[in-house]
Amino acid sequence: MNTTATRGLQNLLQSAARALTEAGIPDGRREAETLIAFILNCARLDLYRADSFSLDPDQQETFKGLIRRRARREPLQYLLGTQEFWGLEFRVTTDTLIPRPETELLIEAVLEWFGRPALAVTLLDLCTGTGCLAVTLATLYPMARILATDLSPAALDVARSNALRHGMTGRIEFLEGDLLDPLSSLGLNHALDGIIANPPYVPDTELDQLQPEVSLHEPRLALDGGPDGLDFYRRILADAPKLLRPGGRLFLEVGIRQAIPVRAMAERIGWRVDQIKKDLAGVDRVVLLTKP
Ligand code: GLN
């Protein structure tokens, strides 16, 4: 490695890592490296491999700007503009929730239920956000009809761009509106095979206790589940039976300590609750229900 350039880069990295650590970010060094690699358009590990790396003055300014934003606890994903989900790269903006690894459980559950390759099933993704679920399902189920709704036009723009990025534009019908409302005129009553949803589920009193990346920067609209966090489940459980065919499946992601109340609510109005799946942290994360 060219030693002057290396030393310059090391100094830059060290002060950036320190700034991030002081801002309360646990893995500051690694994140600083990720941002340098992003600017240099290389992989983080390339920083250790190549002979010589340096940032020109413009790149240094860009880097410092990104570090300042990260130190204000903007999520790394908003700075990079992307997040991986199910092995695919998704565009994210401040109009969308950042896809979480535990949400991949919903995809696993769909695969377990419908198998692969599936027939021409009709699937609906509620509160699609980045479109990560709808787009992933479109790639996994080439014969399926897929619909996706979101209340936020800005989020739908991001979802459409993610469909385009993965060549799935013609495969997904994106609909703007509140939960199941946009489907009312499509003549799909009792026609859906599956509804999948990761709705907002954080109790509003807990919003401000989330880590600053979430509470200060992710869209409230995608997080706020009302006083007990369960508002959207109440509405989905009440309205989904009209759209699902008998035997149709509902796949719900839920927040911590919500699986049991959601199951109770569902059973009270006639749903069959088949399974509750835990995420890698051992939290009951996904509730699987069937319309009798
Ligand atoms: N899983 C998100 C969190 O980290 C919440 C997502 C949601 O409300 N759907 O808090």
JSON list of N, CA and C in Angstrom, two decimals, residues 28 44 46 101 103 108 189 194 212 217 240 243-244 259:
[
{"chain": "A", "resi": 28, "resn": "GLY", "atom": "N", "xyz": [-18.77, 1.78, 15.43]},
{"chain": "A", "resi": 28, "resn": "GLY", "atom": "CA", "xyz": [-18.40, 2.97, 14.67]},
{"chain": "A", "resi": 28, "resn": "GLY", "atom": "C", "xyz": [-17.34, 2.72, 13.61]},
{"chain": "A", "resi": 44, "resn": "ARG", "atom": "N", "xyz": [-16.30, -3.36, 1.56]},
{"chain": "A", "resi": 44, "resn": "ARG", "atom": "CA", "xyz": [-15.58, -2.92, 2.77]},
{"chain": "A", "resi": 44, "resn": "ARG", "atom": "C", "xyz": [-14.26, -3.68, 2.92]},
{"chain": "A", "resi": 46, "resn": "ASP", "atom": "N", "xyz": [-12.37, -4.81, 0.70]},
{"chain": "A", "resi": 46, "resn": "ASP", "atom": "CA", "xyz": [-11.35, -4.36, -0.27]},
{"chain": "A", "resi": 46, "resn": "ASP", "atom": "C", "xyz": [-10.42, -3.34, 0.36]},
{"chain": "A", "resi": 101, "resn": "PRO", "atom": "N", "xyz": [-34.56, -7.90, 9.20]},
{"chain": "A", "resi": 101, "resn": "PRO", "atom": "CA", "xyz": [-34.34, -9.33, 8.93]},
{"chain": "A", "resi": 101, "resn": "PRO", "atom": "C", "xyz": [-35.50, -10.21, 9.40]},
{"chain": "A", "resi": 103, "resn": "THR", "atom": "N", "xyz": [-38.54, -9.77, 9.27]},
{"chain": "A", "resi": 103, "resn": "THR", "atom": "CA", "xyz": [-39.66, -9.77, 8.33]},
{"chain": "A", "resi": 103, "resn": "THR", "atom": "C", "xyz": [-39.51, -10.87, 7.27]},
{"chain": "A", "resi": 108, "resn": "GLU", "atom": "N", "xyz": [-40.67, -16.84, 4.57]},
{"chain": "A", "resi": 108, "resn": "GLU", "atom": "CA", "xyz": [-40.52, -18.27, 4.90]},
{"chain": "A", "resi": 108, "resn": "GLU", "atom": "C", "xyz": [-41.88, -18.93, 5.12]},
{"chain": "A", "resi": 189, "resn": "ASN", "atom": "N", "xyz": [-63.63, -10.05, -4.04]},
{"chain": "A", "resi": 189, "resn": "ASN", "atom": "CA", "xyz": [-64.19, -10.65, -2.82]},
{"chain": "A", "resi": 189, "resn": "ASN", "atom": "C", "xyz": [-64.06, -12.17, -2.84]},
{"chain": "A", "resi": 194, "resn": "GLY", "atom": "N", "xyz": [-53.91, -15.46, -0.21]},
{"chain": "A", "resi": 194, "resn": "GLY", "atom": "CA", "xyz": [-53.10, -15.09, 0.94]},
{"chain": "A", "resi": 194, "resn": "GLY", "atom": "C", "xyz": [-52.98, -13.59, 1.09]},
{"chain": "A", "resi": 212, "resn": "PRO", "atom": "N", "xyz": [-32.77, 5.89, 18.70]},
{"chain": "A", "resi": 212, "resn": "PRO", "atom": "CA", "xyz": [-32.93, 7.15, 17.97]},
{"chain": "A", "resi": 212, "resn": "PRO", "atom": "C", "xyz": [-33.00, 6.98, 16.45]},
{"chain": "A", "resi": 217, "resn": "HIS", "atom": "N", "xyz": [-35.92, 9.09, 12.91]},
{"chain": "A", "resi": 217, "resn": "HIS", "atom": "CA", "xyz": [-35.72, 9.12, 11.46]},
{"chain": "A", "resi": 217, "resn": "HIS", "atom": "C", "xyz": [-36.64, 8.24, 10.64]},
{"chain": "A", "resi": 240, "resn": "ALA", "atom": "N", "xyz": [-60.31, -8.66, 6.45]},
{"chain": "A", "resi": 240, "resn": "ALA", "atom": "CA", "xyz": [-59.69, -9.63, 5.52]},
{"chain": "A", "resi": 240, "resn": "ALA", "atom": "C", "xyz": [-60.63, -10.78, 5.11]},
{"chain": "A", "resi": 243, "resn": "LEU", "atom": "N", "xyz": [-62.22, -10.68, 1.74]},
{"chain": "A", "resi": 243, "resn": "LEU", "atom": "CA", "xyz": [-61.39, -10.82, 0.53]},
{"chain": "A", "resi": 243, "resn": "LEU", "atom": "C", "xyz": [-60.78, -12.20, 0.37]},
{"chain": "A", "resi": 244, "resn": "LEU", "atom": "N", "xyz": [-60.53, -12.88, 1.49]},
{"chain": "A", "resi": 244, "resn": "LEU", "atom": "CA", "xyz": [-59.90, -14.20, 1.39]},
{"chain": "A", "resi": 244, "resn": "LEU", "atom": "C", "xyz": [-60.91, -15.25, 0.98]},
{"chain": "A", "resi": 259, "resn": "ALA", "atom": "N", "xyz": [-48.33, -11.32, 19.99]},
{"chain": "A", "resi": 259, "resn": "ALA", "atom": "CA", "xyz": [-48.86, -12.54, 19.36]},
{"chain": "A", "resi": 259, "resn": "ALA", "atom": "C", "xyz": [-50.07, -13.08, 20.12]}
]
